[in-house]
XYZ file of C-alpha atoms in Angstrom:
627
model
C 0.000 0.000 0.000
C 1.701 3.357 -0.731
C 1.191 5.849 1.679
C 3.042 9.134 -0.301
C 4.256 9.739 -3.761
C 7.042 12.626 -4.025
C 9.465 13.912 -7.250
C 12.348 15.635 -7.089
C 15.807 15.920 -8.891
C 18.785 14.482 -7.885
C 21.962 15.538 -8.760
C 25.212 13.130 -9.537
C 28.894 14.254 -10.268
C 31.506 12.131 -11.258
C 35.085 12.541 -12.015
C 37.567 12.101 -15.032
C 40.433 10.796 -13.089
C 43.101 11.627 -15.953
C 41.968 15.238 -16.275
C 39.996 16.608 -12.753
C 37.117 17.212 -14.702
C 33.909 17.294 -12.794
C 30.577 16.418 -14.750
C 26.918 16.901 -13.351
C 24.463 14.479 -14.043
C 20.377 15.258 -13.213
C 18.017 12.256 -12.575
C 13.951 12.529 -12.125
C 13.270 10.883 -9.221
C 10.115 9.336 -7.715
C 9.868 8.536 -3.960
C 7.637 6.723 -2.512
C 6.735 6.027 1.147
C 5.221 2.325 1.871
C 4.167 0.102 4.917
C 7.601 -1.290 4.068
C 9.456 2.040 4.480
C 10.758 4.247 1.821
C 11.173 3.096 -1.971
C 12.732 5.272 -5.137
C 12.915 4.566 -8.896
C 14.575 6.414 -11.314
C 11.239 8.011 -13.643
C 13.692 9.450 -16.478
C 17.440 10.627 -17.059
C 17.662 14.128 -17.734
C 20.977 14.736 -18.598
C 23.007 18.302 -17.568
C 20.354 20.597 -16.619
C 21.468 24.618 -17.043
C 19.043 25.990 -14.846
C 19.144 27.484 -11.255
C 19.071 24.729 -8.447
C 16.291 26.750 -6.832
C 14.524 25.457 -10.071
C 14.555 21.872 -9.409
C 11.604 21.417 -7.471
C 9.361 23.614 -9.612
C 10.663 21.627 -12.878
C 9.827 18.463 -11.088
C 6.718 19.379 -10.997
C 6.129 20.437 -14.463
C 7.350 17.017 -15.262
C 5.868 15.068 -13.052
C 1.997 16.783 -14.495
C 3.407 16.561 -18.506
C 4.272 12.407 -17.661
C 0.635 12.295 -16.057
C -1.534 14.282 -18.438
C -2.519 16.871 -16.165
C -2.298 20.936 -15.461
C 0.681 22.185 -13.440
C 0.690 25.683 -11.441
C 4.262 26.525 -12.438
C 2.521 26.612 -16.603
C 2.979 30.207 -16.640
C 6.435 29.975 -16.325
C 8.038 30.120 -19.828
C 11.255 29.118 -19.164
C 10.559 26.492 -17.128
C 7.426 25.256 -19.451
C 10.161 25.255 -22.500
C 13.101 23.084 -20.829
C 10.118 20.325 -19.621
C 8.941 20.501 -22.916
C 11.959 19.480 -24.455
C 13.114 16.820 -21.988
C 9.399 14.801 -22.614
C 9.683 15.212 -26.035
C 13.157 13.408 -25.992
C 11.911 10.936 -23.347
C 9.180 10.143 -25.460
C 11.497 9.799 -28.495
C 13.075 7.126 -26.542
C 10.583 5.423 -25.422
C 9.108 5.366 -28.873
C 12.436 4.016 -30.300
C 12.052 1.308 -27.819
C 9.034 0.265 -28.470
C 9.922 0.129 -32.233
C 12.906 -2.094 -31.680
C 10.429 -4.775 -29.455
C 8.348 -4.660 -32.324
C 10.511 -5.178 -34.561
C 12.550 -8.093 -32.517
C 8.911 -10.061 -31.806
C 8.644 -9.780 -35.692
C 12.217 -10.756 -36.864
C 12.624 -13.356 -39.075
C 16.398 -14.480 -39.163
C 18.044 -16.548 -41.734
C 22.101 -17.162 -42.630
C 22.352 -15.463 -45.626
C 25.068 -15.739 -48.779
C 25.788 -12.551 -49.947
C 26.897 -13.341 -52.633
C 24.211 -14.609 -54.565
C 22.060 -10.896 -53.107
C 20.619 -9.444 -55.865
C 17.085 -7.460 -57.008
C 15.199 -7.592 -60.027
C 11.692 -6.417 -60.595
C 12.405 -2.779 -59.769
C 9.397 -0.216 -60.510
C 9.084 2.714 -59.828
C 7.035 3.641 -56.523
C 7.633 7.104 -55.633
C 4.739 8.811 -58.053
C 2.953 5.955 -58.071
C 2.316 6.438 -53.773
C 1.303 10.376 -54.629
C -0.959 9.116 -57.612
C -3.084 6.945 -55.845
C -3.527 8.815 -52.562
C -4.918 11.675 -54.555
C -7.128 9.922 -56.459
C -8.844 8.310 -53.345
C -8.391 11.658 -51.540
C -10.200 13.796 -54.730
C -13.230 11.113 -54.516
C -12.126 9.270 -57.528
C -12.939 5.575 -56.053
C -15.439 6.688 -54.594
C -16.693 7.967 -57.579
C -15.980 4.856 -59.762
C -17.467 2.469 -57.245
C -20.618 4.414 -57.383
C -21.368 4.064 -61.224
C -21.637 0.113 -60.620
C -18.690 -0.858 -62.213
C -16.977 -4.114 -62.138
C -13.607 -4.493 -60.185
C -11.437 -5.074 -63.285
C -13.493 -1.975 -64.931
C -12.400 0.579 -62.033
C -9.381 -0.799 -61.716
C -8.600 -0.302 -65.399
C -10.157 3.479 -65.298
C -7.476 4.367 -61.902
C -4.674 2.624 -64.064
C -5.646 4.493 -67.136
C -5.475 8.453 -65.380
C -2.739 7.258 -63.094
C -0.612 6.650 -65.900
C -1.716 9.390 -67.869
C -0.609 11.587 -64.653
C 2.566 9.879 -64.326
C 3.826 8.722 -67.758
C 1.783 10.532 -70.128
C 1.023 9.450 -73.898
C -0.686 6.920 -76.079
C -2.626 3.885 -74.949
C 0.245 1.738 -76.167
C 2.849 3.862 -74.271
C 0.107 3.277 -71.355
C -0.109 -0.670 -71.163
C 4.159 -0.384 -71.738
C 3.672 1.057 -68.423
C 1.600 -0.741 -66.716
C 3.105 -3.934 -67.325
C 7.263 -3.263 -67.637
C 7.717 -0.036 -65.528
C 5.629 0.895 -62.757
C 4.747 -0.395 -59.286
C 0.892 0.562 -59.708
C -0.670 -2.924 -60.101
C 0.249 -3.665 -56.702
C -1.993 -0.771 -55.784
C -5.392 -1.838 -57.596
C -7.258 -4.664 -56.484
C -7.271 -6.413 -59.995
C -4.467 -7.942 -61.114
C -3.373 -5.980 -64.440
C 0.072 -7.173 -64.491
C -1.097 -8.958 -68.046
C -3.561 -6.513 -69.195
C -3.810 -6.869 -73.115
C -3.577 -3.345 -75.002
C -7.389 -4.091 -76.467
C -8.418 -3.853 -72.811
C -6.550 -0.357 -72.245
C -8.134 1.249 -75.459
C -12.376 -0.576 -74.722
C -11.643 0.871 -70.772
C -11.684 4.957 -72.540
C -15.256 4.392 -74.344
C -16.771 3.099 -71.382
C -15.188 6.452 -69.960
C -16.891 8.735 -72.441
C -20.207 7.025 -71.581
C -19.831 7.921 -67.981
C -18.157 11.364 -68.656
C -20.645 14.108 -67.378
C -21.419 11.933 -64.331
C -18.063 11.165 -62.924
C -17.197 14.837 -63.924
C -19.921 16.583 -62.209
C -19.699 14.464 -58.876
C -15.506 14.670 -59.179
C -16.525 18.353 -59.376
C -19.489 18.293 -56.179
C -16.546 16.062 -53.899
C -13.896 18.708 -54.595
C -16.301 21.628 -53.998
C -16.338 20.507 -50.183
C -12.481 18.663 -50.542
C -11.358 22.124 -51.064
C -14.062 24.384 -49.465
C -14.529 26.398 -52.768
C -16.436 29.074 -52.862
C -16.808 28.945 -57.179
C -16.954 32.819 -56.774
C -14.865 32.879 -59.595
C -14.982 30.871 -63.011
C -12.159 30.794 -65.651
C -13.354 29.586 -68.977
C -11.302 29.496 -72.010
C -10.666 26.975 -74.967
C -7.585 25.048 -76.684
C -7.280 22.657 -79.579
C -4.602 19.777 -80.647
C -3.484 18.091 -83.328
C -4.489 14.667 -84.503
C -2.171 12.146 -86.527
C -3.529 10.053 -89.546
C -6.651 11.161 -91.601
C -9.296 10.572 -88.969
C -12.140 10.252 -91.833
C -14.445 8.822 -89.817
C -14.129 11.077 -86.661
C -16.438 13.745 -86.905
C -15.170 15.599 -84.248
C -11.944 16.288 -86.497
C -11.582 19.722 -88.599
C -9.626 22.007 -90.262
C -8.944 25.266 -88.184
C -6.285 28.035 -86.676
C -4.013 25.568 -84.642
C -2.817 27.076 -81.722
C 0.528 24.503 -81.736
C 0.558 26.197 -85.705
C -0.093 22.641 -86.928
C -2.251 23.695 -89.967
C -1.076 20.453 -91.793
C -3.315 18.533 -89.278
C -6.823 17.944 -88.428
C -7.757 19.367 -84.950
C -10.198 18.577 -81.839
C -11.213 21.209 -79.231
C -11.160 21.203 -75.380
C -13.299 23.673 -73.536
C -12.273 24.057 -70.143
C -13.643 25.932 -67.077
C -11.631 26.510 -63.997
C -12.214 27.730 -60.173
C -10.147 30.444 -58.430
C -7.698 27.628 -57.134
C -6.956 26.385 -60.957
C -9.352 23.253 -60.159
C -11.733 22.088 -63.405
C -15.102 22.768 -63.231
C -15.756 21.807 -66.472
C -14.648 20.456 -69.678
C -16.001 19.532 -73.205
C -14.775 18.451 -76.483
C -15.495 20.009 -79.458
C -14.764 20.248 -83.320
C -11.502 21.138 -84.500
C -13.204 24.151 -86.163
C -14.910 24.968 -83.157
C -16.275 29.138 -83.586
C -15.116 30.013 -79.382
C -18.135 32.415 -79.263
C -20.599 30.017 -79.998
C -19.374 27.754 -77.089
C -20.380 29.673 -73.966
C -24.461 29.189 -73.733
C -23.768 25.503 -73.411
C -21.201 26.083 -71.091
C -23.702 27.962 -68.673
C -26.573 25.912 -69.266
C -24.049 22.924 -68.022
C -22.847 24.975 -64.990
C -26.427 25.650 -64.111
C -27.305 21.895 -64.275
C -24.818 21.507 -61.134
C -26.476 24.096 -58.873
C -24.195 23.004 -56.249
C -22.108 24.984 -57.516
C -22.833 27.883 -56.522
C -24.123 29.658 -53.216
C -26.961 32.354 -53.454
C -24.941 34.438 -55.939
C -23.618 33.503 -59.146
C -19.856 33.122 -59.994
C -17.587 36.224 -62.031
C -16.365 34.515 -65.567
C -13.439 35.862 -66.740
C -12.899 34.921 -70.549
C -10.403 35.336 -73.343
C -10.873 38.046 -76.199
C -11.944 34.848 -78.412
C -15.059 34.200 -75.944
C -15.737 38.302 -75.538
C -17.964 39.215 -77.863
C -20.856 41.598 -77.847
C -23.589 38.691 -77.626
C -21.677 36.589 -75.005
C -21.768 39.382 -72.965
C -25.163 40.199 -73.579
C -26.063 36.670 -72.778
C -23.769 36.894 -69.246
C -25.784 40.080 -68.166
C -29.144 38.482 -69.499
C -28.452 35.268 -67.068
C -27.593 37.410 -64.156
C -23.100 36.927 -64.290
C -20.409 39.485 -63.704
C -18.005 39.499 -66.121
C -14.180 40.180 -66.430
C -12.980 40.427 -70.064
C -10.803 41.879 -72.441
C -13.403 42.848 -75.220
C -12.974 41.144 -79.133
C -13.177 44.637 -80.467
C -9.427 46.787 -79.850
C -10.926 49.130 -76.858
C -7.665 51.196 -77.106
C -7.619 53.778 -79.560
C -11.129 54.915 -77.819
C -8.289 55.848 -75.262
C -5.278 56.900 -77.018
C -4.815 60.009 -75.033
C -5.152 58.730 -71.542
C -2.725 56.291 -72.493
C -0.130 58.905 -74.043
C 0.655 59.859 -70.372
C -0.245 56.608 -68.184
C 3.261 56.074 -66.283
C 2.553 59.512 -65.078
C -1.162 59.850 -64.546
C -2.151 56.058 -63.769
C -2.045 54.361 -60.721
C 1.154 51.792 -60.496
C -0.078 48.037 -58.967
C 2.414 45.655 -57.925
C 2.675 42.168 -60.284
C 2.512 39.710 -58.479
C 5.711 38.260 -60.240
C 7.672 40.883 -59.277
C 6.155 40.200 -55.822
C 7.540 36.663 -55.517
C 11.221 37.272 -56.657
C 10.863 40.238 -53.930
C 12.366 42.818 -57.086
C 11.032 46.346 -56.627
C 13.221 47.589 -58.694
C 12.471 45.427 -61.819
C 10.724 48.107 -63.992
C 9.930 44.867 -66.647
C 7.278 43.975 -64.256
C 5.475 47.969 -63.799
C 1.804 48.166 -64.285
C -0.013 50.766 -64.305
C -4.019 50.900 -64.581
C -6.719 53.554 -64.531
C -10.413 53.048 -63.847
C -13.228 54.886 -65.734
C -17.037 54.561 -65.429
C -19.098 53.720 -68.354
C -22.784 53.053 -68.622
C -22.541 49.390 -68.271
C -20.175 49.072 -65.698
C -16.012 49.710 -65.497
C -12.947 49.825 -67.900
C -9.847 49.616 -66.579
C -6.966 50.784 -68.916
C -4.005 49.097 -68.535
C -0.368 49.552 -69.086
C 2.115 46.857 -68.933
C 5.973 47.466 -69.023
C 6.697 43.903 -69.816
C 4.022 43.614 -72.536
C 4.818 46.531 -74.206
C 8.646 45.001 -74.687
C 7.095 42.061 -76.158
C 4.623 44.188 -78.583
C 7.828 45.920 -79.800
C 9.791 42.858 -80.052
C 6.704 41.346 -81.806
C 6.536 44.465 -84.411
C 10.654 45.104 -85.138
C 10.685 41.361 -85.748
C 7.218 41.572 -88.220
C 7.809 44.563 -89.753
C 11.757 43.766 -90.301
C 11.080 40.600 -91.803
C 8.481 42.602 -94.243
C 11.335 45.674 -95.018
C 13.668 42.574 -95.990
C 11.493 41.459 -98.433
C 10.808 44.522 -99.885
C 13.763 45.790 -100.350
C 14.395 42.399 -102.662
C 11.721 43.613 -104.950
C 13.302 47.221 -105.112
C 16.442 45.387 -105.773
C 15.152 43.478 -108.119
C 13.409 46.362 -109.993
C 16.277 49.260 -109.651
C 19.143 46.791 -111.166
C 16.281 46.067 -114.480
C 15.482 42.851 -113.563
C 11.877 43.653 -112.880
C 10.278 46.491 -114.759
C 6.734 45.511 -116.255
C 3.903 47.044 -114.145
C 1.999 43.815 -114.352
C 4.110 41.383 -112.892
C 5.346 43.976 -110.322
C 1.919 44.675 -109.303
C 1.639 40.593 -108.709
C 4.649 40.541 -106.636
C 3.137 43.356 -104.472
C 0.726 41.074 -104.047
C 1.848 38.373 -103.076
C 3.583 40.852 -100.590
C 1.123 41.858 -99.463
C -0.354 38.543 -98.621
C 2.957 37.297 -96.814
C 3.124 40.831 -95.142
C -0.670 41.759 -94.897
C -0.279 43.224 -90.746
C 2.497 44.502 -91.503
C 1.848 46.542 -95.004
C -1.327 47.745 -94.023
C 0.686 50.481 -91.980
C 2.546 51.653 -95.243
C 1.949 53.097 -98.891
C 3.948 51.849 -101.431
C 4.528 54.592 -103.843
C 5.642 53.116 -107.587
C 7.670 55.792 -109.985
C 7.441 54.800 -113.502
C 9.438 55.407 -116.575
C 7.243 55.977 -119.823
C 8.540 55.049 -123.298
C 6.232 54.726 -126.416
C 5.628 50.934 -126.367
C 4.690 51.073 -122.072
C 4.801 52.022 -118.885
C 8.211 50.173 -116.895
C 8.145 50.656 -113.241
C 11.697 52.481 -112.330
C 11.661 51.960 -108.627
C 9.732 51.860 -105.831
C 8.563 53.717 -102.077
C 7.406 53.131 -98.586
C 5.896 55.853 -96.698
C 4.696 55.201 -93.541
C 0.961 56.044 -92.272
C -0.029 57.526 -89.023
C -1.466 54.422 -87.933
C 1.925 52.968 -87.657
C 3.098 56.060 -85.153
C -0.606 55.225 -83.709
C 0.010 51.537 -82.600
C 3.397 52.017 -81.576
C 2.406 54.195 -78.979
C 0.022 51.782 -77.414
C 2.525 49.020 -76.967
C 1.868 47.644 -74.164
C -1.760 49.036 -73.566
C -5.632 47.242 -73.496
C -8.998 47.604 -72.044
C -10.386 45.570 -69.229
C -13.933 45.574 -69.055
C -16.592 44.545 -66.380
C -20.121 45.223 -65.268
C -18.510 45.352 -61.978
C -19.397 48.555 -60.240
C -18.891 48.033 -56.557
C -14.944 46.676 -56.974
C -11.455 48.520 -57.486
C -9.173 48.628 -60.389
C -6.425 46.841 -58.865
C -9.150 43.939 -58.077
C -10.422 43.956 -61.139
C -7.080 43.834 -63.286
C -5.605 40.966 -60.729
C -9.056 39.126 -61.093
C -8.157 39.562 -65.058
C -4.774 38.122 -64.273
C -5.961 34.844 -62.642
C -7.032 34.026 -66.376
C -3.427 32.497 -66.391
C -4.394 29.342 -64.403
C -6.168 27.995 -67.398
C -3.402 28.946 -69.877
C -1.218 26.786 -67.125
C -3.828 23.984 -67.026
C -3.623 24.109 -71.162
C 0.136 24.114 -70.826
C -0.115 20.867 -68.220
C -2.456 19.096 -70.315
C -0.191 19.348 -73.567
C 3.161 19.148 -71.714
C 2.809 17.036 -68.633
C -0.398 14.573 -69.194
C -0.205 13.892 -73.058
C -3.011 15.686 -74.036
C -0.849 15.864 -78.215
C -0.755 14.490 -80.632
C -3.761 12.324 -80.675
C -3.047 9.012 -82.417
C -7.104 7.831 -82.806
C -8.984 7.600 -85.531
C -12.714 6.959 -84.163
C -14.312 10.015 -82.408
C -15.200 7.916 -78.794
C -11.543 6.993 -78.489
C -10.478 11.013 -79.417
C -12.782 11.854 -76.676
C -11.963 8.906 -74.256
C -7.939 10.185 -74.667
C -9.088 13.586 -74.360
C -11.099 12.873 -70.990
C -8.844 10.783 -69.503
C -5.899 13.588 -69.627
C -8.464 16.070 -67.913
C -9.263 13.420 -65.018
C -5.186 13.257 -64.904
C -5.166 16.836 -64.345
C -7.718 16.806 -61.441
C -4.779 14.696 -59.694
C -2.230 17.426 -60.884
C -4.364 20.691 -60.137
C -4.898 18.421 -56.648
C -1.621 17.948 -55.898
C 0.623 21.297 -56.816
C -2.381 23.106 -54.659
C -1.519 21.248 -51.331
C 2.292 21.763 -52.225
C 1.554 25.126 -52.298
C -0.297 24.878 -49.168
C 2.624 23.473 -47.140
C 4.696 26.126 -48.870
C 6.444 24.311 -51.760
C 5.688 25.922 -55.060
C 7.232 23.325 -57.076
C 5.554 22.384 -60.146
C 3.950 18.241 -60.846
C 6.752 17.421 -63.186
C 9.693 18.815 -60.511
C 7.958 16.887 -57.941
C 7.709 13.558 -59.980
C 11.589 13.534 -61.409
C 12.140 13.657 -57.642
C 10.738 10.782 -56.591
C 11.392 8.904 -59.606
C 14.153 7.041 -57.835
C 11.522 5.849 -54.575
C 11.802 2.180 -56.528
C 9.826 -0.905 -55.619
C 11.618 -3.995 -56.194
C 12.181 -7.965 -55.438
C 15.333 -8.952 -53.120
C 16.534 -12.414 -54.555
C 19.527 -14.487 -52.000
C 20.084 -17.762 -50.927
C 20.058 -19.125 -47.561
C 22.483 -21.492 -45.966
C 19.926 -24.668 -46.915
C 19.960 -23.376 -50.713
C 16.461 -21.576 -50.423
C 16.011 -19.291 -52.660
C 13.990 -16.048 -51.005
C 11.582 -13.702 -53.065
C 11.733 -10.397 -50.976
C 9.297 -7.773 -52.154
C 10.003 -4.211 -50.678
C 10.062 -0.871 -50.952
C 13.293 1.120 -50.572
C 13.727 3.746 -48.214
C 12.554 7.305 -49.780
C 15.997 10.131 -49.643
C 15.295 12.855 -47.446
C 14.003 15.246 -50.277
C 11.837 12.506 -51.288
C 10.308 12.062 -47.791
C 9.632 15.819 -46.842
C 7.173 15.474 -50.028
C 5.649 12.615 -48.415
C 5.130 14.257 -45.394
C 4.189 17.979 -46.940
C 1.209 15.872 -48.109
C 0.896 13.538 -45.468
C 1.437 9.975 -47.274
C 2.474 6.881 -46.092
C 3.933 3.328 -48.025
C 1.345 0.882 -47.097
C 2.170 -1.922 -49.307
C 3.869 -4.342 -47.697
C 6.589 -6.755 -47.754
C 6.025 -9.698 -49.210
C 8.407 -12.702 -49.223
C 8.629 -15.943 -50.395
């Protein structure tokens, strides 16, 4: 029966007999009186303490309550409170380590090894394959899948197919190469796939496009509440790439302004709408020769279908000059949206005089570029904006330092590449070698067409020579218009425009600016998750290609926005070259009685490897497996 519990530190020296040295060693005690008499046990060793020996008994108290779970009175005490903290934290480290060495003693399986015959085969790669699959539980994905009635092998299939396309992005072929010679991911589905035929891989992406508005719009309902997004803001803009082959009997395949310049090829659209955070909302593909105006009424009537979407009020679109015309924006006021836009028609010779004098009259914002490398003094990065009321709602002029470099470079390099080639054909006509009016009138021509955005900013002025048989052209000049003075000066210069009343300029132009995250989401889907060329013929496998690489950048969008969360700004493709050396593989030996041992395992991730890991808080759980 114990009678009295007391703690206190005790204090130990001991002496280096070869050099006097003294050292102090500091033990938690715990003393207890019994019917038997007095007892003590050593509760924890504490090392050298560096604090007052008046302290002791108050630190022994703050331990004692942090062992038990409780309050202590001495709390308040920061300096105090901060050396118990520590000490439990390393006792507890201990104890943990401990534990983990029981546990892993009761589990050990010994056997004499020859080292000799050690060696691994089998190795996969693990590393993107872990990130891959937690994010597609974590965005609702299997969830999702398992909800559409599927059969095992059929979901199983579907993760492999966006997993891959995330990871190792290309054709179907490149796909079941994958899945079968490279990666670690069939050990992660619950269908073996290790033997999956390529037929399999290309029937799995038209059962896709059959379920494609109903896994996107509840991927799109789980992320809503995943991310607690408030859809205030809407980013809608449209891309197109390239097919291989002839496609004749896709009908989704067309002729049209390549945006890769790929006018040789047919082309297929993807309309895409993203949140504030760069998350899709919404895709769609389209024809190759796909009008972009024509696009948005479908676009809202989809959004409107998924009135989860929104809260009482409706979201802001922001949309590219493609998507801006007069009746689109008609048609946004008509169903009750704000819009952010830069307008189809040029807004800025309306305003040629405000923007004469805008570095000295106009407000200057800060980029946010310039904001992350922390350069004030970059003068590349100035903006400068200037709000005006109209009847409809705001303009915000705009004045970019960096853009206006590029307009110039954009021009010299146009207009140079025009002078060069007219300067041949005065050449050619001042040395003789060109003189009749009718074949220098078709070379103008053909000038002209080369050159038309260029020569539309000059006369050409053609001095003949007349003789009694006809007129010869003698040579030939370029006078510039106005309108080439005119455009220079707005380098650099365009026209926001809202029916936002209520917000600032600076608002309005950064709200403008967030119009980037679906050029970056274009740029991921082409670069990163194999979105070009597209090698089908038959429209449901162009779509089911096409689909799959926007599912694959739900994982992406995912994943870079809880990097960014834990502070790492480090792009999908940085993050996966880094843990492209996290391998899975097989550990082959023999033992001493000429066994030969199967050890499946997973190595042990590098330091950079495993701050990822924990930045987004995932764990190995396959395990080993031996035989």
């Amino acid at each position: 029966m114990c009678y009295n519990v007391i703690v206190f530190i005790r204090e130990t020296k001991t002496k280096n007999l070869k050099t006097g040295t003294v050292y102090k060693k500091h033990q938690l005690i715990e003393a207890i009186r019994t019917e038997n008499g007095p007892r003590q046990r050593i509760v924890m060793e504490l090392g050298t303490l560096d604090i007052d020996k008046r302290e002791f008994k108050k630190l022994a108290s703050l331990l004692s309550t942090r062992l038990s779970g409780k309050e202590s009175l001495f709390d308040d005490d920061p300096t105090l409170s901060k050396v118990a903290d520590s000490i439990v934290s390393q006792f507890n480290f201990k104890e943990d380590t401990e534990k983990e060495k029981t546990k892993r003693r009761q589990a050990s399986n010994f056997h004499k090894v020859d080292l000799t015959s050690a060696t691994t085969s089998f190795n996969r790669s693990l590393g993107p394959e872990l990130v891959a699959v937690e994010f597609f539980k974590r965005v609702g994905l299997d969830d999702i899948l398992k909800s559409l009635k599927l059969t095992l092998k059929q979901e199983s299939l579907i993760k492999a197919q966006v997993i891959a396309r995330l990871i190792s992005p290309g054709s179907e072929l490149s796909t079941h190469r994958f899945l079968t010679k490279k990666s670690s991911l069939p050990e992660f589905l619950d269908v073996d796939l290790s033997s999956v035929s390529k037929n399999q891989i290309y029937e799995i992406a038209d059962l896709l496009v059959l379920k494609k508005v109903e896994i996107e719009t509840k991927l799109i309902k789980t992320e809503t509440k995943l991310f607690n997004s408030t859809r205030k803001l809407l980013l809608y803009d449209l891309t197109n790439t390239y097919l291989e082959g002839q496609a004749k009997n896709n009908s989704l395949a067309a002729y049209g302004h390549s945006k890769e310049k790929r006018s040789d090829c047919l082309l297929v659209t993807l309309a895409l709408v993203v949140d504030e955070y760069g998350l899709p909302v919404y895709s769609e593909i389209l024809k190759g020769n796909q009008s972009e105006p024509e696009t948005l009424a479908d676009v809202l009537n989809r959004l409107e279908d998924s009135s989860y979407l929104f809260n009482q009020l409706k979201p802001t679109v922001v949309m590219d000059r493609g998507i801006a015309t007069k009746d689109n924006l008609e048609l946004l006021v008509s169903r009750n949206y704000h819009y952010i836009v830069i307008e189809r028609v040029n807004d800025t010779l309306n305003y040629i005089d405000e923007f004469t004098n805008a570095k000295d009259t106009f407000q200057e914002i800060s980029n946010s570029d310039s904001d992350k490398t922390g350069d004030k003094t970059n003068t590349s990065k100035q903006v400068f904006i200037k709000s005006i009321e109209v009847e409809t709602g705001t303009k915000v002029l705009c004045l970019s330092v960096d853009r206006a470099k590029k307009d110039e470079s954009i021009h010299d390099a146009k207009h140079n590449r025009f002078n060069d080639a007219f300067n041949k054909l005065k050449t050619r006509i001042e040395n003789g070698y060109l003189t009749d009016e009718k074949k220098v009138n078709i070379q103008l021509g053909k000038l002209s067409s080369k050159h038309a955005s260029a020569m539309i900013h000059y006369d050409v002025i053609c001095n003949y020579e007349t003789n009694k048989s006809k007129r010869k052209v003698k040579s030939l000049e370029l006078i510039e218009k106005d309108s080439l003075k005119q455009k220079s000066s707005l380098y650099g210069c365009y026209v926001i425009t809202t029916n936002h009343k209520d917000i600032e300029a600076s608002e309005i132009w950064h709200l403008y600016m967030t119009l980037t995250k679906v050029e970056n989401a274009f740029r991921s889907l082409k670069s990163s998750l194999g979105l070009r060329p597209v090698h089908h013929q038959k429209e449901t496998r162009t779509v089911g290609h096409l689909f799959i690489s926007v599912l694959a950048y739900h994982l992406l969008a995912s994943i870079e926005y809880n990097l960014k969360q834990s502070g790492d700004n480090r792009g999908w493709s940085t993050i996966k070259e880094v843990l492209s050396t996290h391998l899975r593989s097989t550990l082959i030996f023999n033992d001493n009685k000429d066994q030969i041992h199967h050890l499946r395992v997973s190595s042990a991730p590098e330091p950079e490897q495993k701050a990822i890991y924990d930045a987004l808080k995932i764990k190995d759980k396959l395990p080993r497996k031996h035989k």
